[in-house]
XYZ file of C-alpha atoms in Angstrom:
302
model
C 4.085 -41.252 -13.881
C 0.711 -39.588 -14.282
C -0.353 -36.846 -16.692
C -2.879 -34.427 -15.256
C -4.672 -31.325 -16.516
C -5.595 -28.192 -14.579
C -7.833 -25.501 -16.064
C -8.662 -22.053 -14.675
C -12.025 -21.913 -12.918
C -13.380 -19.881 -10.040
C -12.074 -22.624 -7.729
C -8.611 -23.072 -9.251
C -7.266 -19.520 -9.610
C -5.802 -17.142 -7.070
C -4.390 -13.595 -7.103
C -2.007 -13.892 -4.135
C 0.471 -16.278 -2.512
C -0.547 -17.839 0.812
C 1.075 -20.816 2.540
C -2.272 -21.685 4.178
C -4.393 -21.741 1.011
C -5.452 -25.338 0.271
C -4.082 -26.843 -2.940
C -6.393 -27.335 -5.910
C -4.354 -30.301 -7.173
C -1.802 -32.665 -5.637
C 0.797 -34.427 -7.774
C 3.698 -36.798 -7.304
C 7.269 -35.886 -8.229
C 7.808 -36.667 -11.884
C 4.189 -36.153 -12.872
C 3.386 -34.227 -16.042
C 0.891 -31.378 -15.893
C -0.951 -29.515 -18.609
C -1.871 -26.222 -16.983
C -4.062 -23.610 -18.584
C -3.746 -20.031 -17.314
C -5.602 -16.868 -18.289
C -3.735 -13.633 -18.904
C -2.497 -11.673 -15.905
C -5.793 -9.790 -15.673
C -7.921 -12.938 -15.774
C -9.824 -11.903 -18.908
C -12.386 -14.441 -20.060
C -12.465 -12.992 -23.572
C -10.685 -10.563 -25.857
C -12.537 -7.524 -24.519
C -10.207 -6.016 -21.920
C -13.210 -4.263 -20.407
C -15.164 -7.513 -20.304
C -15.611 -10.082 -17.536
C -12.698 -11.397 -15.509
C -12.463 -14.661 -13.618
C -11.388 -12.830 -10.449
C -13.473 -9.727 -9.932
C -11.567 -6.786 -8.380
C -8.302 -8.715 -8.586
C -5.408 -7.417 -6.476
C -2.698 -9.257 -8.404
C -2.007 -11.649 -11.268
C -4.616 -14.273 -12.075
C -2.664 -17.475 -11.338
C -3.583 -21.138 -11.584
C -2.980 -23.099 -8.371
C -1.804 -23.790 -5.737
C -0.405 -27.132 -6.845
C 0.931 -29.407 -4.100
C 3.853 -31.780 -4.707
C 3.903 -34.813 -2.437
C 7.093 -35.111 -0.415
C 8.243 -31.528 -0.965
C 9.807 -30.107 2.187
C 11.712 -26.928 3.022
C 15.370 -27.376 2.148
C 14.592 -29.096 -1.142
C 14.410 -27.450 -4.561
C 11.342 -27.681 -6.765
C 12.291 -28.344 -10.392
C 9.773 -26.981 -12.900
C 10.618 -28.391 -16.328
C 8.825 -26.436 -19.053
C 8.235 -28.826 -21.945
C 5.956 -26.640 -24.073
C 4.282 -23.243 -23.847
C 1.393 -22.436 -26.200
C -0.046 -18.920 -26.063
C -3.674 -18.103 -26.758
C -4.533 -16.521 -30.098
C -4.666 -12.951 -28.763
C -2.823 -10.685 -26.350
C -2.572 -7.107 -25.101
C 0.208 -4.644 -24.256
C -0.341 -1.373 -22.421
C 1.929 1.593 -21.704
C 1.736 4.684 -19.480
C -0.999 3.273 -17.255
C 0.919 3.680 -13.997
C 2.008 7.037 -12.646
C 5.398 5.844 -11.420
C 8.891 7.323 -11.344
C 10.012 5.624 -14.560
C 7.007 6.789 -16.574
C 7.404 10.304 -15.200
C 11.082 10.241 -16.151
C 10.132 9.132 -19.669
C 7.563 11.922 -19.951
C 4.621 9.645 -20.783
C 2.555 10.541 -17.719
C 0.388 12.409 -17.297
C -0.982 11.490 -20.672
C -3.188 9.062 -22.541
C -2.254 5.375 -22.096
C -1.627 3.294 -25.217
C -3.158 -0.153 -25.603
C -2.096 -2.589 -28.294
C -4.174 -5.606 -29.268
C -2.279 -8.535 -30.769
C -3.443 -11.412 -32.942
C -1.241 -14.449 -32.303
C -0.805 -17.036 -35.038
C 1.878 -19.130 -36.714
C 4.679 -18.072 -34.407
C 4.083 -14.339 -34.740
C 2.006 -11.622 -33.113
C 0.516 -8.795 -35.208
C -0.933 -5.721 -33.505
C -3.697 -3.301 -34.407
C -1.134 -0.760 -35.684
C 0.222 -3.226 -38.227
C 3.475 -4.148 -36.463
C 4.545 -7.748 -35.932
C 6.997 -9.549 -33.646
C 8.233 -13.119 -33.400
C 6.814 -15.122 -30.508
C 9.012 -16.364 -27.676
C 6.451 -17.445 -25.072
C 7.114 -17.888 -21.363
C 5.353 -17.563 -18.013
C 5.999 -14.331 -16.126
C 4.967 -15.829 -12.768
C 6.152 -19.189 -11.423
C 6.498 -19.307 -7.664
C 5.767 -20.728 -4.244
C 4.553 -18.802 -1.178
C 6.836 -17.248 1.417
C 6.940 -19.094 4.743
C 5.106 -16.267 6.479
C 1.393 -16.200 7.349
C -1.079 -14.138 5.371
C -1.602 -13.130 1.784
C 1.405 -11.959 -0.202
C 1.207 -9.869 -3.366
C 2.007 -11.514 -6.684
C 3.680 -8.324 -7.969
C 7.234 -8.441 -6.546
C 9.579 -11.293 -7.410
C 11.036 -13.059 -4.376
C 13.797 -15.571 -3.597
C 11.085 -18.257 -3.886
C 10.085 -17.089 -7.357
C 6.859 -15.418 -8.356
C 6.811 -12.533 -10.819
C 10.290 -13.190 -12.221
C 9.420 -12.039 -15.766
C 12.568 -13.630 -17.234
C 12.352 -14.014 -21.000
C 14.902 -16.873 -20.916
C 12.380 -19.260 -19.306
C 11.083 -20.569 -22.615
C 10.187 -24.161 -23.472
C 13.127 -26.445 -22.776
C 14.011 -24.623 -19.553
C 14.003 -25.973 -16.020
C 13.473 -23.470 -13.216
C 14.669 -24.472 -9.746
C 12.930 -22.806 -6.788
C 13.648 -23.214 -3.067
C 10.818 -25.099 -1.387
C 9.607 -22.831 1.413
C 6.573 -24.711 2.745
C 5.490 -28.368 2.867
C 4.225 -29.590 -0.531
C 5.615 -26.454 -2.236
C 2.192 -25.028 -3.289
C 3.203 -23.833 -6.746
C 1.213 -21.136 -8.556
C 1.828 -20.024 -12.130
C 0.475 -17.798 -14.876
C 1.028 -14.347 -16.411
C 1.685 -15.698 -19.880
C 3.860 -13.568 -22.161
C 3.863 -14.084 -25.911
C 7.016 -11.990 -26.218
C 8.982 -9.586 -24.019
C 12.277 -7.775 -24.175
C 14.697 -7.723 -21.252
C 13.321 -5.100 -18.897
C 9.583 -5.321 -19.726
C 9.942 -1.560 -20.106
C 6.284 -0.521 -20.460
C 5.295 -2.633 -17.469
C 3.633 -5.246 -19.670
C 4.691 -7.743 -22.315
C 2.339 -9.322 -24.844
C 0.012 -10.436 -22.069
C -1.837 -13.603 -23.018
C -3.336 -16.806 -21.769
C -1.073 -19.850 -21.935
C -1.298 -23.624 -22.049
C 1.825 -25.022 -20.407
C 3.046 -28.607 -20.371
C 5.437 -29.096 -17.484
C 6.979 -31.719 -15.257
C 7.444 -31.147 -11.519
C 10.225 -32.850 -9.604
C 12.223 -32.485 -6.396
C 15.977 -32.006 -5.965
C 17.627 -32.605 -2.604
C 21.215 -31.635 -3.441
C 21.236 -28.708 -5.897
C 24.461 -26.946 -6.964
C 23.189 -23.729 -5.318
C 20.357 -23.007 -2.894
C 18.895 -19.919 -4.563
C 16.540 -19.746 -7.541
C 18.289 -20.687 -10.768
C 17.540 -22.197 -14.147
C 18.904 -24.258 -16.979
C 17.642 -22.724 -20.229
C 18.367 -22.907 -23.961
C 20.419 -19.731 -23.421
C 22.530 -21.417 -20.723
C 22.757 -21.320 -16.931
C 20.763 -18.497 -15.327
C 20.790 -17.051 -11.807
C 18.630 -14.270 -10.397
C 18.758 -11.210 -8.170
C 15.746 -9.239 -6.897
C 15.853 -5.893 -5.114
C 14.518 -2.342 -5.332
C 18.169 -1.329 -5.946
C 19.486 -2.589 -9.294
C 23.025 -2.615 -7.893
C 21.989 -5.044 -5.171
C 19.961 -7.149 -7.604
C 23.009 -7.348 -9.876
C 25.233 -8.401 -6.983
C 22.775 -11.123 -5.959
C 22.580 -12.589 -9.469
C 26.357 -12.493 -9.886
C 27.020 -13.941 -6.432
C 24.727 -16.886 -7.133
C 26.452 -17.533 -10.442
C 29.884 -17.486 -8.766
C 28.629 -20.137 -6.357
C 27.373 -22.227 -9.274
C 30.620 -21.813 -11.219
C 32.661 -22.739 -8.158
C 30.714 -25.978 -7.784
C 30.813 -26.701 -11.521
C 34.456 -25.944 -12.248
C 36.039 -26.620 -8.850
C 37.502 -23.125 -8.437
C 37.458 -20.572 -5.637
C 35.178 -17.533 -5.685
C 37.742 -15.016 -6.906
C 38.863 -17.314 -9.698
C 35.204 -17.805 -10.674
C 34.819 -14.018 -10.893
C 37.862 -13.741 -13.158
C 36.575 -16.564 -15.378
C 33.117 -14.982 -15.505
C 34.190 -11.583 -16.715
C 34.997 -12.539 -20.344
C 31.836 -14.612 -20.865
C 29.068 -13.817 -18.377
C 26.128 -11.557 -19.251
C 24.240 -9.525 -16.649
C 20.803 -8.580 -17.953
C 18.053 -6.424 -16.491
C 15.174 -8.865 -16.183
C 12.418 -6.342 -15.512
C 11.892 -2.794 -14.261
C 8.114 -3.222 -14.195
C 7.740 -3.755 -10.456
C 8.938 -2.018 -7.266
C 11.322 -4.945 -6.787
C 13.474 -5.048 -9.926
C 15.249 -8.059 -11.343
C 18.628 -8.909 -12.823
C 19.646 -12.260 -14.255
C 23.113 -13.599 -14.991
C 23.527 -15.829 -18.045
C 26.450 -18.180 -18.660
C 25.975 -19.543 -22.166
C 26.598 -23.236 -22.696
C 30.015 -23.750 -24.238
C 31.198 -20.219 -23.509
C 33.758 -21.483 -20.974
C 35.532 -24.776 -21.601
C 38.786 -26.363 -20.535
C 41.518 -27.497 -22.932
C-alpha cells in the first residue's frame, strides 16, 4: 500500500461540498495519507486578521476532495485516524454570532472574546494564563451529498461533515456512507480540545497534520455514520431538534447492538439503559448533534 501526502494550497482546499468538484488526489483502498489542514478559517499565520488561503470563505477551509478508487454508493468509507498533530497555536472565540443561544445566555449584544492559545507538550495555554490538556480531533470529516450544487460545510449530515465529535481522536475509525462514486472525502477544522457541545461555537481552532488510512467496507453492521473509538462504539444523530437527534443516535445504536448481541430491538433498548451514554455533540450549528456511546466492556455476557 502507498503512503501519500496532501498539503493545503490554493488548488487543494475547498469551503463547500460538491459531488461534481474534481478530486485533488486519488488513492487506493488501504493507502495511508498524511493530510495537512489549516484551521477552519484558513489562516496562513497566527494573525487572525491576516491572510487566508480562501479569501471571503463561505465555510470551513477543508483539504480535498480525495477520491477512493472503487468506492460506490452502498459501501461505507472507513477513515482510520492513526495520529493527529495540532499546530503550535490556536484560537477560540465567543459571542461572535447573534443567535438564539447567545441571546439566551446574555452575551449578545456585547463585545466578543477571543482567546489565543500556544500549543506545546500536550497542553494549550491561552493569553489569559489558563491551560487545558490537548485531545485533538478533526471537526469536519465528510463526503458530499448526492445532490447537485454546492453544499455548506456548516451543518453535519448523514454523510458526515461538521460532526464536531470529541470522541474521534487518534485510534478511532469513522465509518461514513459512500454517497457518490469515489467518495470524494474532505476534511479539516482541527480542534486541539473541545468539550461536548462546543458551547461557544468554537473549540481550540487549529491547523492539523493527520495520518489516516482510507478503506472500504461492503457489509457494515449498520448503514448510518458510526465509529469505533477509544471511548467505545459511537453512533450519531443530526437534527435542528435535539429530541430527534437523540432518537436518531439511539436508534442507530440499537441496530448496532442487535447485530452485535443477536437480540431484538426492545431487548437492545433494555440492555442499553444501564450502560449507554447519550451526549450532546455540538450546539454550534443550526443542525445540532447527539452521539451515543457504548463503552467497550460495559456490557458483557456471563
